[in-house]
mmCIF file of C-alpha atoms in Angstrom:
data_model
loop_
_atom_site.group_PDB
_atom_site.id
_atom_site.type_symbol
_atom_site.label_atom_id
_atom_site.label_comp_id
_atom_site.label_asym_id
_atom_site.label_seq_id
_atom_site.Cartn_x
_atom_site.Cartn_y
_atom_site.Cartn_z
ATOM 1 C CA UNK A 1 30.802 103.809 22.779
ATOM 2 C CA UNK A 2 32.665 103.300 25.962
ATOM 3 C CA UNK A 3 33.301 99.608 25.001
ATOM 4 C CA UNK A 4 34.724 100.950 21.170
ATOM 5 C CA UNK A 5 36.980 103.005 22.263
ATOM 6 C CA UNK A 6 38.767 101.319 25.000
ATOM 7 C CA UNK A 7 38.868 98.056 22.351
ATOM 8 C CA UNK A 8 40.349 100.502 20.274
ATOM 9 C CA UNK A 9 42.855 101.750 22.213
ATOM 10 C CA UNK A 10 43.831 98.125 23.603
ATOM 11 C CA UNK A 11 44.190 97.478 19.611
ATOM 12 C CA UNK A 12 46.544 100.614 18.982
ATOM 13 C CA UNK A 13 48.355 100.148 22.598
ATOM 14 C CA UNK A 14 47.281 103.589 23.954
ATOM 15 C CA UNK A 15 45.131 105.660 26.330
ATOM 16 C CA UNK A 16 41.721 106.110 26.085
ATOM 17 C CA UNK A 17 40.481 110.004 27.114
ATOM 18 C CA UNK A 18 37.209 110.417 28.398
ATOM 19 C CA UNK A 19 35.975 113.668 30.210
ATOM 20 C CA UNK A 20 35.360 112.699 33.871
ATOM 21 C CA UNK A 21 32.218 114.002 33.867
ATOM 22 C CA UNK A 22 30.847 112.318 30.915
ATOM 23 C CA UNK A 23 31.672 108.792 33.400
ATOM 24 C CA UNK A 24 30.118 109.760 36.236
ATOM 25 C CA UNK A 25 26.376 108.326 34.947
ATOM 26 C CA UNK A 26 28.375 105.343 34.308
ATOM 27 C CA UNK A 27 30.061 105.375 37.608
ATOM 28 C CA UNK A 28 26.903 105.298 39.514
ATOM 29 C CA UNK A 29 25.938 102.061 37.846
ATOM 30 C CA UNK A 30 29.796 100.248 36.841
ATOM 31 C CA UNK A 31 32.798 99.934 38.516
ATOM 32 C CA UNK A 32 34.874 101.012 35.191
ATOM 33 C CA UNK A 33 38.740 99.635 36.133
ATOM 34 C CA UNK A 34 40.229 99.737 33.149
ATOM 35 C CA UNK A 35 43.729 100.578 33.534
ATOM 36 C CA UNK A 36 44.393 102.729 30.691
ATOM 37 C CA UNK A 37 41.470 105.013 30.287
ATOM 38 C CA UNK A 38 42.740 108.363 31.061
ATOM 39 C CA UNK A 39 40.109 111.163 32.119
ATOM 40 C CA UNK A 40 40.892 114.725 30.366
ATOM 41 C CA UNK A 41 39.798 118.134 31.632
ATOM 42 C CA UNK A 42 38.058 120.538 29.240
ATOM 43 C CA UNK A 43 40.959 122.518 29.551
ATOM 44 C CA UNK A 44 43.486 120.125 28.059
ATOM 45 C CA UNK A 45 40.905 118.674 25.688
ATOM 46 C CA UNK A 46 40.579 122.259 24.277
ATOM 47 C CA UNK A 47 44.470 122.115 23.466
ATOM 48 C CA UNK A 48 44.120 119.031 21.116
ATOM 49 C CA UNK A 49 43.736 120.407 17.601
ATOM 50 C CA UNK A 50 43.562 118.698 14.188
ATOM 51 C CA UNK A 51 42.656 115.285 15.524
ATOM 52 C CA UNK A 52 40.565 113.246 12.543
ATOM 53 C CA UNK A 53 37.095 111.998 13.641
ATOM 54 C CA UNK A 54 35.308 109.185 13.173
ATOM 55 C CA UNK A 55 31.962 109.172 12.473
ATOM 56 C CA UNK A 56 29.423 105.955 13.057
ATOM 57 C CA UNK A 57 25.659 106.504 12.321
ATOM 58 C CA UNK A 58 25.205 102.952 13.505
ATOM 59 C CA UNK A 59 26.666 99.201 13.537
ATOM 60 C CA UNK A 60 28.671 99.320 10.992
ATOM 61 C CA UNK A 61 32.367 97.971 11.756
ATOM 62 C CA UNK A 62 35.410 99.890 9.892
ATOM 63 C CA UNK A 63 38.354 97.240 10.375
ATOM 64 C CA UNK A 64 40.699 100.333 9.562
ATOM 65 C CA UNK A 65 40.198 101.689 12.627
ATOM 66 C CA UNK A 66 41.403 99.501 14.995
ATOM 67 C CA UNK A 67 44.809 100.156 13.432
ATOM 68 C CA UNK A 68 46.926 102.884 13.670
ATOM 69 C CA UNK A 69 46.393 104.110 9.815
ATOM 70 C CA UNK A 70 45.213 107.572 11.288
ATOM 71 C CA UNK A 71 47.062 110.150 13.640
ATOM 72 C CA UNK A 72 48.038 109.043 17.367
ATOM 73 C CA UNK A 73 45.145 110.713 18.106
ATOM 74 C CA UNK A 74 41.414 109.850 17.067
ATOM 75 C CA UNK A 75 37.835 111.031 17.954
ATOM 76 C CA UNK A 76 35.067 109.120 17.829
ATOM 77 C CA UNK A 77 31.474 110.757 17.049
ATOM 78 C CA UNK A 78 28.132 109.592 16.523
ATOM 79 C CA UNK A 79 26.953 105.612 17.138
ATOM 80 C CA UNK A 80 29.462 102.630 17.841
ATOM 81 C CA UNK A 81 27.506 99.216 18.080
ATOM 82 C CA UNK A 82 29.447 97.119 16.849
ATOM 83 C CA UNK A 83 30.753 94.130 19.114
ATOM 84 C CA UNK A 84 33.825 93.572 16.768
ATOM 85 C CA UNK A 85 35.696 96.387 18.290
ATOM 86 C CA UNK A 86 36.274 95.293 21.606
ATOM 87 C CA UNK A 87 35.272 91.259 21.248
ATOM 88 C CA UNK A 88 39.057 90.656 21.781
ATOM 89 C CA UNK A 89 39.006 92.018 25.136
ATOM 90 C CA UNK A 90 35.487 90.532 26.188
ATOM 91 C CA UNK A 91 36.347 89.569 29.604
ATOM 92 C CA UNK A 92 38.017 92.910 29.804
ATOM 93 C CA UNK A 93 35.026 94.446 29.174
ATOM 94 C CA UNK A 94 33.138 92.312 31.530
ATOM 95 C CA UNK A 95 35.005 92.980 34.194
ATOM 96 C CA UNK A 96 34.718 96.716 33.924
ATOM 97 C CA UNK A 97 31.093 96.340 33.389
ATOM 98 C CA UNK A 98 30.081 94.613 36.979
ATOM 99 C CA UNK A 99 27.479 96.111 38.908
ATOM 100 C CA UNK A 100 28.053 98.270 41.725
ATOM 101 C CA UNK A 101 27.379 96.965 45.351
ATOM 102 C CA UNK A 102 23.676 98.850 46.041
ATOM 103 C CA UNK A 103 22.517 97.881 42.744
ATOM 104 C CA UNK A 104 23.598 94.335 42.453
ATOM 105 C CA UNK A 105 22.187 93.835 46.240
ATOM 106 C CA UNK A 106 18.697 94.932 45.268
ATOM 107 C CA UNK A 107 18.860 92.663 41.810
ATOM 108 C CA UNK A 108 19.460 89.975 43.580
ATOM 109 C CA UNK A 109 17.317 90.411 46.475
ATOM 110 C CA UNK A 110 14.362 90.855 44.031
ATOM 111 C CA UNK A 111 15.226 87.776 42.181
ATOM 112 C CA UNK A 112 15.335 85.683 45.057
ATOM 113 C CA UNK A 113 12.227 86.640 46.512
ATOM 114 C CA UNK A 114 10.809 85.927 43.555
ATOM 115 C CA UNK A 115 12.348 82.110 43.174
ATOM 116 C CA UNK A 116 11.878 80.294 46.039
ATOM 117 C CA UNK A 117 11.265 77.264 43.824
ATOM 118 C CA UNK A 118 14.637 77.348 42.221
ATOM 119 C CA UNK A 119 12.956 77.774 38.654
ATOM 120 C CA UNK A 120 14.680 78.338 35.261
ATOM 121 C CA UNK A 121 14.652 82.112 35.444
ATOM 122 C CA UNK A 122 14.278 83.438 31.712
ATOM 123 C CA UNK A 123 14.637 87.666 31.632
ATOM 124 C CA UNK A 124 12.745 89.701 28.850
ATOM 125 C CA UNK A 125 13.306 93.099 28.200
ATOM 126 C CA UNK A 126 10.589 94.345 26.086
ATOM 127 C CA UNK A 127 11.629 98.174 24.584
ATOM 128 C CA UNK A 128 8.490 100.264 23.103
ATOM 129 C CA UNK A 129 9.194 103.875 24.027
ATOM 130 C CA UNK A 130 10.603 105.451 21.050
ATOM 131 C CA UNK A 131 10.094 102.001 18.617
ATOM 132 C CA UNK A 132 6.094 103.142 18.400
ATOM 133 C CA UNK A 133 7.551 106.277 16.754
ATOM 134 C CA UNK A 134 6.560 106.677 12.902
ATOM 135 C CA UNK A 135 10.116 107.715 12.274
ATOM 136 C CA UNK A 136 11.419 104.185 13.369
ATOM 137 C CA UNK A 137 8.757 102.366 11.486
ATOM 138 C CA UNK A 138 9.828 104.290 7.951
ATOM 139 C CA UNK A 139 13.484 103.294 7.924
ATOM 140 C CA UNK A 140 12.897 100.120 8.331
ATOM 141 C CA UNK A 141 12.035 98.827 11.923
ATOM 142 C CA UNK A 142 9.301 97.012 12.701
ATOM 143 C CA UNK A 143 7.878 96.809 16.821
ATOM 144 C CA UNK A 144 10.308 95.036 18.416
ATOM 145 C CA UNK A 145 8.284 94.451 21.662
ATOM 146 C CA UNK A 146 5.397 92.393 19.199
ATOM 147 C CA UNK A 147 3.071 90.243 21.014
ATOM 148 C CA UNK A 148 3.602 87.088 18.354
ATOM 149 C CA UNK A 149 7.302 87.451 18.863
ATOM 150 C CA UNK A 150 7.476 87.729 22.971
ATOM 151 C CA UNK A 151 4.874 84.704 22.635
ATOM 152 C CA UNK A 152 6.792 82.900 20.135
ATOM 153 C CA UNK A 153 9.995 83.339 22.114
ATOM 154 C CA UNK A 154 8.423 82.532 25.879
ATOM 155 C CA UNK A 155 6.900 79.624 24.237
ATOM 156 C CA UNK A 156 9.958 78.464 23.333
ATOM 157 C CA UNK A 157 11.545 78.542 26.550
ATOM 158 C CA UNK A 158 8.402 76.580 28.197
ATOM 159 C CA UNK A 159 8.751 73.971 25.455
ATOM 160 C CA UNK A 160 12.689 73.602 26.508
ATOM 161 C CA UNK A 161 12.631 73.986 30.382
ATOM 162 C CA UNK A 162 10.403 73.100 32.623
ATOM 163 C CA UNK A 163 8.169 75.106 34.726
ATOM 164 C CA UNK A 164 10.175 78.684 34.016
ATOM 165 C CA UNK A 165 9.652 81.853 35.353
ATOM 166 C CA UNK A 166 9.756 85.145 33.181
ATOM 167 C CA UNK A 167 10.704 87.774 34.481
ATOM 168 C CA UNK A 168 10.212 91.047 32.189
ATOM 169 C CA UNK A 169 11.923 94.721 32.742
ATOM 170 C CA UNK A 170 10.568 97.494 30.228
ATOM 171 C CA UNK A 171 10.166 100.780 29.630
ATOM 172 C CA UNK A 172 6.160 100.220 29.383
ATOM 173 C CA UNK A 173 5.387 98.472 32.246
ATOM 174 C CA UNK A 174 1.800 98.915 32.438
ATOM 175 C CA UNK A 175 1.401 97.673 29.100
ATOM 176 C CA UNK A 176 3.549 94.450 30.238
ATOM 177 C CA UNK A 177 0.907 94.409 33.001
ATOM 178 C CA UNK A 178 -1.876 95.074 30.401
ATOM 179 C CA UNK A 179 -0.490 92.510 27.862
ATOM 180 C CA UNK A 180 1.199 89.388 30.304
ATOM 181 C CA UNK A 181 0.135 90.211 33.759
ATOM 182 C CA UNK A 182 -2.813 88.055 33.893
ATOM 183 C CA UNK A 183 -0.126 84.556 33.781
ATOM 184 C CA UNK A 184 1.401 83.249 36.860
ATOM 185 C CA UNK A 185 4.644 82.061 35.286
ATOM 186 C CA UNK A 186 5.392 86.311 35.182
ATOM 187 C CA UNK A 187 6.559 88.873 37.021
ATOM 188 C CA UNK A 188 7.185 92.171 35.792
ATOM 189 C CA UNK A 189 9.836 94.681 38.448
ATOM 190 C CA UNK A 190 8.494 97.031 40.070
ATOM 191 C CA UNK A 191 8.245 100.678 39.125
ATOM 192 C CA UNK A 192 10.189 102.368 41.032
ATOM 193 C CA UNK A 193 13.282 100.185 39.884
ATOM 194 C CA UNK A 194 15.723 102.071 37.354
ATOM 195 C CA UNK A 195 17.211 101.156 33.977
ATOM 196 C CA UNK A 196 20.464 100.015 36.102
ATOM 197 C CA UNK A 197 17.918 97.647 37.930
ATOM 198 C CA UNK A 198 16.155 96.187 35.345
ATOM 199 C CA UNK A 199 19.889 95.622 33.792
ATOM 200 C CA UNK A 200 21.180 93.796 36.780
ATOM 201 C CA UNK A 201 17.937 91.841 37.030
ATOM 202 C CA UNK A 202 18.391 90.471 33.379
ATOM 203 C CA UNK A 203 22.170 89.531 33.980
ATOM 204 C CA UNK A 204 21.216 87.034 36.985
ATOM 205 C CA UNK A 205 18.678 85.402 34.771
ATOM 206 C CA UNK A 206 19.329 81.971 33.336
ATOM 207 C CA UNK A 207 18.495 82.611 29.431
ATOM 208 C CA UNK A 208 17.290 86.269 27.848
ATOM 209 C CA UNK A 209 14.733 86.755 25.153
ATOM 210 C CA UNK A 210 15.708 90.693 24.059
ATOM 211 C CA UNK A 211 14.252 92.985 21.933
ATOM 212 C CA UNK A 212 16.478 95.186 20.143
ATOM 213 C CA UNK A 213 18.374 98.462 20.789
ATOM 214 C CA UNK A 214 21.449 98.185 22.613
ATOM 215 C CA UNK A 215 20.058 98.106 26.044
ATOM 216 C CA UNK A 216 18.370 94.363 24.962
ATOM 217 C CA UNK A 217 22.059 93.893 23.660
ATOM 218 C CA UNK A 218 23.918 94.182 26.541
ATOM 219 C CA UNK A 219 21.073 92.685 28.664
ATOM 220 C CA UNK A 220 22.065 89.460 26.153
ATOM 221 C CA UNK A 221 25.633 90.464 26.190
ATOM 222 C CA UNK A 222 25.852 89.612 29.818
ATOM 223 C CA UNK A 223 23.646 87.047 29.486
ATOM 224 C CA UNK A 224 25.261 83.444 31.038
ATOM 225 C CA UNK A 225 22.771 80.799 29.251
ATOM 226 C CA UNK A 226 20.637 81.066 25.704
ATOM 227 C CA UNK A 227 19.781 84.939 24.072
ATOM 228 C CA UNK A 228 16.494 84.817 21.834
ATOM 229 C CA UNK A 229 16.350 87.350 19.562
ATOM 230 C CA UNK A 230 14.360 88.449 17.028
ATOM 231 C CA UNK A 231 15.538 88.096 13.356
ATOM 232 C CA UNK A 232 12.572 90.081 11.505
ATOM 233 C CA UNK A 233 14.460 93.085 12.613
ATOM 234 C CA UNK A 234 15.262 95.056 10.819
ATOM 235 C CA UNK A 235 13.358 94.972 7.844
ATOM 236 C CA UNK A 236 14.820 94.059 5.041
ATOM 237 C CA UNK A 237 16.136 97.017 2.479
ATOM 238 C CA UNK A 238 15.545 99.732 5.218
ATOM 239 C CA UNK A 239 17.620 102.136 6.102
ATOM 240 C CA UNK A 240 18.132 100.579 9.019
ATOM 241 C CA UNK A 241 19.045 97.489 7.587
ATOM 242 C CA UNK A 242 22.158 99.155 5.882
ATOM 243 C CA UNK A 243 23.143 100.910 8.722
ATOM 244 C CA UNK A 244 23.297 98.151 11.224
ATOM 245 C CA UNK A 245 24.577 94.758 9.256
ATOM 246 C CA UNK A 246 23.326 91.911 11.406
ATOM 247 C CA UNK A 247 27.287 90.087 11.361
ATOM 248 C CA UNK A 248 28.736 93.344 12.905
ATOM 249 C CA UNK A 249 25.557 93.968 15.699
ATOM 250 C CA UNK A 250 24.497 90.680 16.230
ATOM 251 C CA UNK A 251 27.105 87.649 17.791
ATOM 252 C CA UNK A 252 27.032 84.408 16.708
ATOM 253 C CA UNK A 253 26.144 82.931 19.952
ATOM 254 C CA UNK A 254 22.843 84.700 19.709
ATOM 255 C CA UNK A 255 19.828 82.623 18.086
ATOM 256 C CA UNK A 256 17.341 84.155 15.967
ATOM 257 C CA UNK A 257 13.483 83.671 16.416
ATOM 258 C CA UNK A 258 10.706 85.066 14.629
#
């Protein structure tokens, strides 16, 4: 959302208002420099009135938007994952989105302790949480941390590179342990590392294989060699499906396994 609105307002040649306290989570984890991203106190946001809203229940990309058809002033509610509204100011976005000092330092500690051997480092985020819901499985998602997939995908990095190492971040690490623990060419982080670890573990990998959601996104979006991801998601005719057109979520330098 962060990302949307500033490639918005880089589009329409304005400010971007966010409440300083709704950056400070992303503060502890990004440096955030943009230079025209404005913070705006409750009080002063209270004195905006009539402003039109914009509503996103998912990926979908309104090319209106990013041109000044509406007031000066917009709000944006809801979902924005769409990569087409800031793609134009990628390295912008990249540059806002670096890791702070602490948590970079302990990324990269862990992945060189871990690759003494100089291997092909290959980072797999594997999301279950909330995807084993029944809710996400009736509007049209399937498991996107399936066994044949994370297989299919690691098998095609072994196949390509020799001798690689996976490394694998998730939000169910004991099944990781459970399900790929027993191989030697894996190692999953430790507990007691946070989402922002995992994260900055994944960017300092060679190639990503990602589930979906848009923490596997970024994880690919930062990505510097190959992202694997997989294409049987979403179903096909779900309501998911509509709401999250693969052309506006997924980029074309991503490749699409089954």
């Amino acid at each position: 959302m962060y990302s949307t609105a500033y490639g918005i307002a880089r589009k329409r040649n304005c400010c971007m208002h966010y409440h300083a306290q709704d950056l400070d989570e992303l503060r502890q984890i990004f440096l955030l420099n943009g230079s025209n991203v404005c913070l705006t106190s409750d009080k002063n946001f209270a004195k905006l009135k009539n402003i039109p809203r914009a509503n996103n229940g998912g990926c979908i990309f309104y090319l209106e938007l990013i041109h000044n058809v509406y007031n000066k002033s917009l709000e944006l509610t809801g979902y924005w994952q769409s990569y087409r509204y800031f793609i134009d100011y990628e390295q912008e976005i990249r540059n806002q989105f670096l890791f702070n000092d602490n948590i970079l330092s302990k990324a990269t500690s862990y992945v060189l302790l871990h690759n003494t051997q100089n291997r092909i480092l290959v980072g797999i985020h594997i999301r279950r949480g909330d995807f084993l819901s029944f809710r996400h499985s009736t509007i049209g998602g399937v498991l996107a941390s399936s066994i044949e997939y994370i297989q299919n995908g690691m098998n095609y990095f072994t196949e390509k590179y020799s001798n690689p190492l996976f490394i694998v971040v998730s939000d169910d690490k004991l099944w990781c342990e459970e399900t790929l623990g027993l191989r030697n060419d894996v190692v999953i982080t430790p507990y007691n590392f946070s989402a922002a670890d995992d994260l900055a573990v994944l960017t300092l990998c060679d190639h990503n294989l990602i589930t979906t959601g848009t923490y596997s996104w970024w994880a690919g979006f930062f990505a510097k060699g190959e992202v694997i991801y997989d294409k049987s998601y979403p179903k096909e005719g779900g309501l998911l499906a509509w709401n999250c057109q693969k052309d506006d979520y997924i980029p074309s330098s991503f490749k699409a396994l089954a």
